[in-house]
Coordinates of C-alpha atoms and ligand atoms in Angstrom, one line a residue:
X2 CA 20.3 95.6 137.8
X3 CA 23.3 93.6 138.4
X4 CA 25.3 92.7 135.2
X5 CA 22.8 90.3 133.7
X6 CA 23.9 88.0 130.9
X7 CA 21.6 87.7 127.9
X8 CA 20.0 84.5 129.3
X9 CA 19.4 86.2 132.7
X10 CA 18.0 89.3 131.1
X11 CA 15.6 87.2 129.1
X12 CA 14.3 85.4 132.2
X13 CA 14.0 88.6 134.2
X14 CA 12.2 90.4 131.4
X15 CA 9.7 87.5 131.1
X16 CA 9.3 87.5 134.9
X17 CA 8.6 91.2 134.7
X18 CA 11.4 92.0 137.2
X19 CA 11.9 95.0 134.9
X20 CA 10.7 96.2 131.5
X21 CA 12.7 96.4 128.3
X22 CA 12.6 100.2 128.6
X23 CA 13.9 100.0 132.2
X24 CA 16.7 97.6 131.1
X25 CA 17.6 99.9 128.2
X26 CA 17.6 103.0 130.5
X27 CA 19.9 101.2 133.0
X28 CA 22.3 100.3 130.2
X29 CA 22.4 103.9 128.9
X30 CA 22.9 105.1 132.4
X31 CA 25.9 102.8 132.8
X32 CA 27.2 104.1 129.5
X33 CA 26.8 107.7 130.7
X34 CA 28.8 106.8 133.8
X35 CA 31.7 104.8 132.4
X36 CA 32.0 105.4 128.7
X37 CA 33.7 108.8 129.2
X38 CA 36.6 106.6 130.5
X39 CA 36.3 103.5 128.3
X40 CA 35.2 105.2 125.1
X41 CA 33.7 102.0 123.6
X42 CA 31.1 103.6 121.4
X43 CA 31.3 105.8 118.3
X44 CA 27.5 106.4 118.1
X45 CA 24.6 105.7 120.4
X46 CA 21.3 105.0 118.7
X47 CA 19.1 106.1 121.6
X48 CA 15.9 106.9 119.6
X49 CA 15.9 103.7 117.6
X50 CA 16.7 101.6 120.7
X51 CA 14.0 103.3 122.7
X52 CA 11.4 102.5 120.1
X53 CA 12.6 98.9 119.9
X54 CA 12.4 98.6 123.7
X55 CA 8.9 100.0 123.7
X56 CA 7.9 97.5 121.0
X57 CA 9.5 94.7 123.0
X58 CA 7.5 95.7 126.1
X59 CA 4.3 95.6 124.1
X60 CA 5.1 92.1 122.7
X61 CA 6.1 90.9 126.2
X62 CA 2.8 92.2 127.6
X63 CA 1.0 90.4 124.8
X64 CA 2.8 87.1 125.8
X65 CA 4.8 87.0 122.6
X66 CA 8.3 85.6 122.6
X67 CA 11.5 85.9 120.5
X68 CA 15.1 84.8 121.3
X69 CA 16.4 88.3 122.1
X70 CA 13.2 90.1 122.9
X71 CA 14.1 93.3 124.8
X72 CA 17.9 92.6 125.1
X73 CA 20.3 95.5 124.4
X74 CA 22.9 94.6 121.9
X75 CA 25.8 96.7 120.4
X76 CA 27.2 96.5 116.8
X77 CA 30.7 97.1 115.6
X78 CA 30.6 100.1 113.4
X79 CA 31.3 98.3 110.2
X80 CA 27.9 96.5 110.3
X81 CA 25.2 98.4 108.4
X82 CA 22.1 99.4 110.2
X83 CA 19.5 101.3 108.2
X84 CA 19.3 105.0 109.0
X85 CA 22.3 105.1 111.2
X86 CA 26.0 106.0 110.7
X87 CA 28.3 103.2 109.7
X88 CA 31.8 104.8 109.8
X89 CA 34.2 101.9 110.0
X90 CA 36.0 104.4 112.3
X91 CA 37.2 106.2 109.2
X92 CA 37.2 109.8 108.2
X93 CA 36.2 108.7 104.7
X94 CA 32.9 107.2 106.0
X95 CA 32.4 109.7 108.8
X96 CA 29.1 110.9 107.5
X97 CA 27.9 107.8 105.7
X98 CA 24.4 106.8 106.7
X99 CA 23.5 103.2 105.7
X100 CA 20.4 102.9 103.5
X101 CA 19.8 99.3 104.4
X102 CA 20.2 96.7 107.1
X103 CA 22.9 94.0 107.1
X104 CA 21.5 90.5 107.2
X105 CA 22.7 90.1 110.8
X106 CA 20.9 93.3 111.8
X107 CA 17.7 92.2 110.1
X108 CA 17.9 88.9 112.0
X109 CA 18.7 90.6 115.3
X110 CA 15.6 92.9 114.8
X111 CA 13.4 89.9 113.9
X112 CA 14.7 88.3 117.2
X113 CA 13.5 91.3 119.2
X114 CA 17.0 92.7 120.0
X115 CA 17.3 96.4 121.1
X116 CA 20.2 97.9 119.1
X117 CA 21.8 100.5 121.3
X118 CA 24.8 101.7 119.4
X119 CA 27.9 101.3 117.2
X120 CA 31.2 100.4 118.8
X121 CA 34.6 101.7 118.1
X122 CA 37.2 99.8 116.1
X123 CA 40.4 100.1 114.2
X124 CA 39.8 101.9 110.9
X125 CA 38.3 99.4 108.4
X126 CA 39.1 96.6 111.0
X127 CA 42.8 97.0 110.3
X128 CA 44.7 96.7 113.6
X129 CA 45.0 94.8 116.9
X130 CA 44.7 97.6 119.4
X131 CA 41.8 100.1 118.5
X132 CA 44.4 102.8 118.2
X133 CA 43.8 103.1 114.5
X134 CA 40.3 104.6 114.9
X135 CA 39.8 108.0 113.4
X136 CA 37.6 109.1 116.3
X137 CA 39.2 108.1 119.6
X138 CA 41.1 105.3 121.3
X139 CA 39.1 102.8 123.3
X140 CA 40.6 101.8 126.7
X141 CA 40.8 98.4 128.3
X142 CA 38.2 98.4 131.2
X143 CA 40.6 96.3 133.3
X144 CA 43.3 98.9 133.1
X145 CA 42.7 102.1 131.3
X146 CA 46.4 102.4 130.4
X147 CA 46.1 99.3 128.2
X148 CA 44.6 98.6 124.9
X149 CA 41.3 96.6 124.6
X150 CA 42.7 94.7 121.6
X151 CA 41.4 95.1 118.1
X152 CA 39.9 95.5 115.8
X153 CA 36.6 94.8 117.6
X154 CA 38.0 96.5 120.8
X155 CA 34.9 98.7 121.2
X156 CA 32.6 95.7 121.3
X157 CA 35.0 93.8 123.6
X158 CA 35.3 96.8 126.0
X159 CA 31.5 97.5 125.9
X160 CA 30.7 93.9 127.0
X161 CA 33.4 93.8 129.6
X162 CA 32.4 97.2 131.1
X163 CA 28.7 96.0 131.1
X164 CA 27.7 98.7 128.6
X165 CA 25.6 96.2 126.7
X166 CA 24.4 92.6 127.2
X167 CA 26.3 91.4 124.1
X168 CA 27.8 92.7 120.9
X169 CA 28.7 91.7 117.4
X170 CA 32.2 92.0 116.1
X171 CA 34.0 90.9 113.0
X172 CA 37.1 88.7 112.7
X173 CA 39.4 88.8 109.7
X174 CA 42.6 87.7 111.5
X175 CA 41.6 87.6 115.1
X176 CA 39.6 90.7 115.7
X177 CA 36.9 89.0 117.7
X178 CA 39.1 86.6 119.6
X179 CA 42.0 88.9 120.6
X180 CA 39.9 91.7 122.0
X181 CA 37.7 89.1 123.8
X182 CA 40.9 87.7 125.4
X183 CA 42.2 91.2 126.3
X184 CA 38.9 92.2 127.8
X185 CA 38.1 88.9 129.6
X186 CA 35.0 88.0 127.7
X187 CA 33.8 85.2 125.3
X188 CA 34.1 85.7 121.5
X189 CA 33.5 83.3 118.6
X190 CA 34.7 83.6 115.0
X191 CA 32.4 81.3 113.1
X192 CA 33.3 79.1 110.2
X193 CA 33.8 81.2 107.0
X194 CA 30.4 81.2 105.3
X195 CA 28.4 80.4 108.5
X196 CA 27.2 84.0 109.0
X197 CA 26.2 86.3 106.2
X198 CA 28.5 89.1 105.3
X199 CA 25.8 91.1 103.5
X200 CA 26.0 94.6 105.0
X201 CA 29.4 94.0 106.6
X202 CA 31.8 96.6 105.1
X203 CA 34.5 94.4 103.4
X204 CA 38.1 94.4 104.6
X205 CA 39.4 91.1 103.2
X206 CA 36.4 89.2 101.8
X207 CA 37.8 85.7 101.9
X208 CA 38.6 86.1 105.6
X209 CA 35.9 88.3 107.2
X210 CA 33.3 86.8 109.5
X211 CA 30.8 88.4 111.9
X212 CA 30.5 86.7 115.3
X213 CA 29.2 87.2 118.8
X214 CA 31.1 88.8 121.8
X215 CA 29.4 88.0 125.0
X216 CA 29.8 87.3 128.7
X217 CA 29.3 83.6 128.4
X218 CA 29.4 80.7 125.8
X219 CA 25.7 80.2 126.5
X220 CA 25.0 83.8 125.3
X221 CA 27.2 83.3 122.3
X222 CA 25.1 80.2 121.3
X223 CA 21.9 82.3 121.5
X224 CA 23.4 85.0 119.2
X225 CA 24.7 82.3 116.8
X226 CA 21.2 80.8 116.6
X227 CA 19.9 84.2 115.5
X228 CA 22.6 85.5 113.1
X229 CA 23.8 82.2 111.6
X230 CA 22.5 80.4 108.5
X231 CA 22.4 80.7 104.8
X232 CA 21.7 84.0 103.1
X233 CA 21.0 84.3 99.4
X234 CA 22.3 87.9 99.5
X235 CA 25.8 86.7 100.2
X236 CA 27.2 84.4 97.5
X237 CA 29.9 83.1 99.9
X238 CA 27.3 82.2 102.6
X239 CA 27.2 78.4 103.0
X240 CA 24.0 76.6 102.3
X241 CA 24.4 74.2 105.3
X242 CA 21.8 73.5 108.0
X243 CA 22.1 75.6 111.1
X244 CA 22.1 73.5 114.2
X245 CA 20.5 74.5 117.5
X246 CA 23.6 75.8 119.3
X247 CA 21.9 76.1 122.6
X248 CA 20.8 72.4 122.5
X249 CA 24.4 71.5 121.8
X250 CA 25.6 73.0 125.0
X251 CA 24.5 70.0 127.1
X252 CA 26.3 67.4 124.9
X253 CA 28.8 65.1 126.6
X254 CA 32.4 66.3 126.3
X255 CA 34.0 63.3 128.0
X256 CA 35.2 61.4 124.9
X257 CA 36.6 64.5 123.1
X258 CA 40.2 64.6 122.0
X259 CA 41.9 68.0 122.3
X260 CA 44.9 68.6 120.1
X261 CA 47.6 70.9 121.5
X262 CA 49.5 72.4 118.6
X263 CA 53.2 72.3 119.7
X264 CA 54.0 75.4 117.5
X265 CA 51.7 77.5 119.7
X266 CA 54.0 77.1 122.8
X267 CA 57.6 77.9 123.7
X268 CA 59.8 80.7 122.5
X269 CA 58.1 84.1 122.5
X270 CA 55.1 83.1 124.6
X271 CA 54.6 85.2 127.8
X272 CA 55.2 83.1 130.9
X273 CA 51.8 84.0 132.5
X274 CA 50.0 83.0 129.3
X275 CA 51.8 79.7 129.0
X276 CA 51.1 78.8 132.7
X277 CA 47.5 79.8 132.5
X278 CA 46.7 78.0 129.2
X279 CA 48.5 74.8 130.4
X280 CA 46.3 75.0 133.6
X281 CA 43.2 75.3 131.5
X282 CA 44.2 72.2 129.5
X283 CA 44.6 70.4 132.8
X284 CA 41.1 71.5 133.7
X285 CA 39.8 70.2 130.4
X286 CA 41.5 66.9 131.1
X287 CA 40.0 66.7 134.5
X288 CA 36.6 67.1 132.8
X289 CA 37.3 63.8 130.9
X290 CA 38.9 65.1 127.7
X291 CA 42.1 63.6 126.4
X292 CA 44.9 66.0 125.4
X293 CA 47.3 65.0 122.7
X294 CA 50.1 66.8 121.0
X295 CA 49.5 67.8 117.3
X296 CA 51.5 69.8 114.8
X297 CA 50.7 72.7 112.6
X298 CA 54.0 72.8 110.8
X299 CA 53.4 75.8 108.5
X300 CA 52.4 78.2 111.4
X301 CA 55.6 80.2 110.9
X302 CA 54.3 81.4 107.4
X303 CA 50.9 82.4 108.7
X304 CA 51.6 86.1 109.5
X305 CA 53.3 86.7 106.2
X306 CA 50.7 84.9 104.2
X307 CA 47.9 86.7 106.0
X308 CA 49.3 90.2 105.6
X309 CA 50.0 89.6 101.8
X310 CA 46.6 88.2 101.1
X311 CA 44.5 90.4 103.4
X312 CA 46.1 93.5 102.1
X313 CA 45.7 92.4 98.5
X314 CA 42.0 91.9 99.1
X315 CA 41.7 95.2 101.0
X316 CA 43.4 97.2 98.2
X317 CA 40.7 95.9 95.8
X318 CA 37.8 96.4 98.3
X319 CA 38.8 99.9 99.3
X320 CA 39.1 101.1 95.7
X321 CA 35.4 102.0 95.9
X322 CA 36.1 105.0 98.2
X323 CA 36.9 107.5 95.5
X324 CA 34.8 110.5 96.6
X325 CA 32.3 109.9 93.9
X326 CA 29.6 107.5 95.1
X327 CA 29.6 108.1 98.8
X328 CA 31.6 109.1 101.7
X329 CA 34.1 112.0 102.1
X330 CA 35.2 114.0 99.1
X331 CA 38.1 116.4 99.2
X332 CA 37.2 120.0 98.8
X333 CA 40.5 121.0 97.1
X334 CA 40.9 119.6 93.6
X335 CA 40.9 121.1 90.2
X336 CA 40.4 118.0 88.2
X337 CA 39.1 114.4 88.6
X338 CA 42.4 112.7 89.2
X339 CA 43.3 115.2 91.9
X340 CA 39.9 114.7 93.5
X341 CA 40.4 110.9 93.7
X342 CA 44.0 111.4 95.0
X343 CA 43.2 114.0 97.6
X344 CA 40.0 112.3 98.8
X345 CA 42.0 109.1 99.5
X346 CA 45.0 110.9 100.9
X347 CA 42.8 113.0 103.3
X348 CA 40.2 110.3 104.0
X349 CA 42.2 107.3 104.9
X350 CA 44.4 106.9 108.0
X351 CA 48.1 105.8 107.9
X352 CA 47.6 102.1 108.5
X353 CA 44.9 101.8 105.9
X354 CA 47.1 103.6 103.3
X355 CA 50.0 101.3 104.3
X356 CA 47.9 98.3 103.5
X357 CA 46.5 99.6 100.3
X358 CA 50.0 100.3 99.1
X359 CA 51.2 96.8 100.2
X360 CA 48.2 95.1 98.7
X361 CA 48.5 97.0 95.4
X362 CA 52.2 96.1 95.3
X363 CA 51.8 92.3 95.8
X364 CA 49.1 92.2 93.1
X365 CA 51.0 94.2 90.5
X366 CA 52.5 92.4 87.5
X367 CA 55.9 91.1 88.1
X368 CA 55.3 90.7 91.9
X369 CA 52.1 88.7 91.7
X370 CA 53.9 85.4 91.4
X371 CA 56.5 86.3 94.0
X372 CA 54.1 87.4 96.7
X373 CA 50.4 86.9 96.1
X374 CA 50.6 83.5 94.5
X375 CA 53.1 82.3 97.1
X376 CA 50.7 83.6 99.8
X377 CA 47.9 81.5 98.3
X378 CA 50.1 78.5 98.3
X379 CA 51.0 79.0 102.0
X380 CA 47.3 79.4 102.7
X381 CA 46.7 76.0 101.2
X382 CA 49.5 74.4 103.2
X383 CA 48.1 75.9 106.4
X384 CA 44.7 74.6 105.6
X385 CA 46.1 71.2 105.0
X386 CA 47.9 71.3 108.4
X387 CA 44.5 71.7 110.1
X388 CA 43.0 68.8 108.0
X389 CA 45.9 66.5 109.1
X390 CA 45.6 67.6 112.7
X391 CA 41.9 67.1 112.8
X392 CA 42.4 63.4 111.8
X393 CA 43.8 63.0 115.3
X394 CA 41.6 65.3 117.4
X395 CA 38.1 66.9 117.7
X396 CA 39.3 70.4 118.5
X397 CA 42.5 72.2 119.3
X398 CA 43.4 74.4 122.2
X399 CA 46.1 77.0 122.7
X400 CA 46.7 80.7 123.5
X401 CA 45.1 83.6 121.7
X402 CA 47.9 86.1 121.9
X403 CA 51.6 85.9 122.8
X404 CA 51.0 88.3 125.7
X405 CA 48.2 90.0 127.7
X406 CA 46.8 93.4 126.6
X407 CA 49.8 95.7 125.9
X408 CA 50.1 99.4 126.9
X409 CA 48.5 102.1 124.9
X410 CA 51.1 103.4 122.4
X411 CA 53.4 100.5 123.0
X412 CA 53.3 99.0 119.5
X413 CA 51.9 102.0 117.6
X414 CA 55.1 103.0 115.9
X415 CA 56.1 99.5 115.1
X416 CA 53.5 97.9 112.7
X417 CA 55.6 94.7 112.4
X418 CA 55.4 94.1 116.1
X419 CA 51.7 94.7 115.9
X420 CA 51.3 92.2 113.0
X421 CA 53.4 89.6 114.8
X422 CA 51.0 89.7 117.8
X423 CA 48.4 88.0 115.6
X424 CA 50.4 84.9 115.2
X425 CA 48.0 82.5 117.0
X426 CA 44.7 83.9 115.6
X427 CA 45.2 84.3 111.9
X428 CA 45.7 80.7 110.9
X429 CA 42.0 80.0 111.7
X430 CA 41.0 82.7 109.2
X431 CA 43.5 81.4 106.6
X432 CA 41.9 77.9 107.0
X433 CA 38.3 79.2 107.4
X434 CA 37.7 77.2 110.5
X435 CA 35.7 78.3 113.6
X436 CA 37.7 79.5 116.6
X437 CA 36.8 80.9 120.0
X438 CA 38.3 82.8 122.9
X439 CA 37.1 82.2 126.5
X440 CA 38.6 83.7 129.7
X441 CA 40.9 81.2 131.5
X442 CA 42.7 83.4 134.1
X443 CA 44.7 86.5 134.7
X444 CA 48.2 87.7 134.5
X445 CA 50.3 88.9 137.4
X446 CA 49.1 92.4 136.6
X447 CA 45.4 91.3 136.7
X448 CA 44.9 91.5 133.0
X449 CA 42.6 88.8 131.5
X450 CA 44.0 85.8 129.6
X451 CA 42.1 84.0 126.8
X452 CA 42.1 80.4 125.9
X453 CA 41.7 79.6 122.2
X454 CA 39.5 76.7 121.1
X455 CA 39.7 75.9 117.4
X456 CA 37.3 73.6 115.6
X457 CA 36.5 71.7 112.5
X458 CA 34.7 73.4 109.6
X459 CA 31.1 74.1 110.7
X460 CA 31.6 72.6 114.1
X461 CA 30.9 75.6 116.3
X462 CA 28.8 73.2 118.3
X463 CA 31.8 71.4 119.8
X464 CA 33.5 74.7 120.6
X465 CA 30.4 76.2 122.3
X466 CA 29.8 72.9 124.1
X467 CA 33.3 72.7 125.5
X468 CA 33.4 76.4 126.4
X469 CA 30.1 76.1 128.2
X470 CA 31.2 73.1 130.2
X471 CA 34.5 74.8 131.0
X472 CA 32.5 77.9 132.2
X473 CA 30.4 75.5 134.3
X474 CA 33.5 74.2 136.0
X475 CA 35.5 77.5 136.4
X476 CA 34.6 81.1 137.3
X477 CA 37.1 83.0 135.1
X478 CA 34.2 84.3 133.0
X479 CA 32.5 85.7 136.0
X480 CA 35.3 88.2 136.9
X481 CA 34.5 91.8 136.1
X482 CA 36.7 94.9 135.9
X483 CA 36.0 97.5 138.6
X484 CA 35.3 100.9 137.0
Ligands
LIG512 N1 44.9 92.3 113.6 C1 44.6 91.8 112.3 C2 44.8 92.9 111.3 O1 45.2 93.9 111.7 C3 43.2 91.3 112.3 C4 42.2 92.3 112.1 C5 40.8 91.7 112.0 O2 40.6 90.6 112.3 N2 39.9 92.5 111.4 O3 44.6 92.7 110.2

């Protein structure tokens, strides 16, 4: 079975080239061969997946159809799936078994997907390299000495290494797009509110979004059709109509205006990235689109605003891990206060603790106005930058990260350097707009480079449309790592 996309697998299953069980067995065989090196998964859900594949085969035999019938999909390990571990790659949730399905999982099951396992991530989605996982470090399948990106690095690596047909990740400040770029795959962060967060373990609730990580834009559209749409279980889920993203792929892109934010180029941008992204813009122009320069003047405040606000929200969200209701409880404590303290001290990793401390600090009286409130004001200014820019263009294009995948350990002792590498992705989360990464070339060292497409609120259609047309014209998305 040669590296099928979701679309190809669907056709081949329907044509009975192989059964869903055979496809699943092939994927697990691939995992058995390569995952010792890549380490993309935390848990495999072999029994559940096997049952789902058998059920899919019965349905296929009966002539039934569903958008993902028989297709093996992986989930980032902060998405709850009933009866399976959901660890967030944290010691504190190491033994937590979810009693319910996240809405996205429910929808994937209804669509016939075969859910094969939970992928590695930075603890509680805090990080840009996967090195903050309590369990192990995921490697970049293109070069095992490099990081796969984060925090959805397990999902990115699993798709790139052909250890699943597609995966879900989550993006709070770039965690779908940056690993997608580092691993040479396609990743979409939807508009805030487009995909239900019910059953997604919260990091920063006003930023978090679940989205697809796939081999092609076409596959991302299929997953969006399945997971998107209003959900009464999530009060921040938007009650807006869900378009048919697959139908949108064939729209005409000729008249589109693409904005090139000038703040995303120049000083600090790696030369290979700059060259490759500018070439991609030329390709988009040759496809009939018009590129114009736009400005996002408050970009320089994005990193600071994001790390203040996301940490503030995280400090509140993570207060629930106290050793009482669920998760790890410290064995050595004589009284309740010590139990809380020791549980959190022993259960959380260093980066998570750093963020809880920072978040608690910026929310504390006396500092609230100086930091949290200022962060909110900067967020509004950044949002207004996008509104202004979108008066002149239909979508924006730029780099995903200042450099290709860095080496394992390279930024681990320098959290600030790690934070700064998020400069081009976090604005989309601050503004709540959809944004996407698609492969657009490689560096001198053969590491993948991602092109970022940013859209207007609830206009994932244009992003998927342009990405699909670009993938029709180029073959960057067809390159695979050799493992
Ligand atoms: N790298 C960013 C952070 O560490 C983004 C993480 C994310 O999107 N979950 O917060």
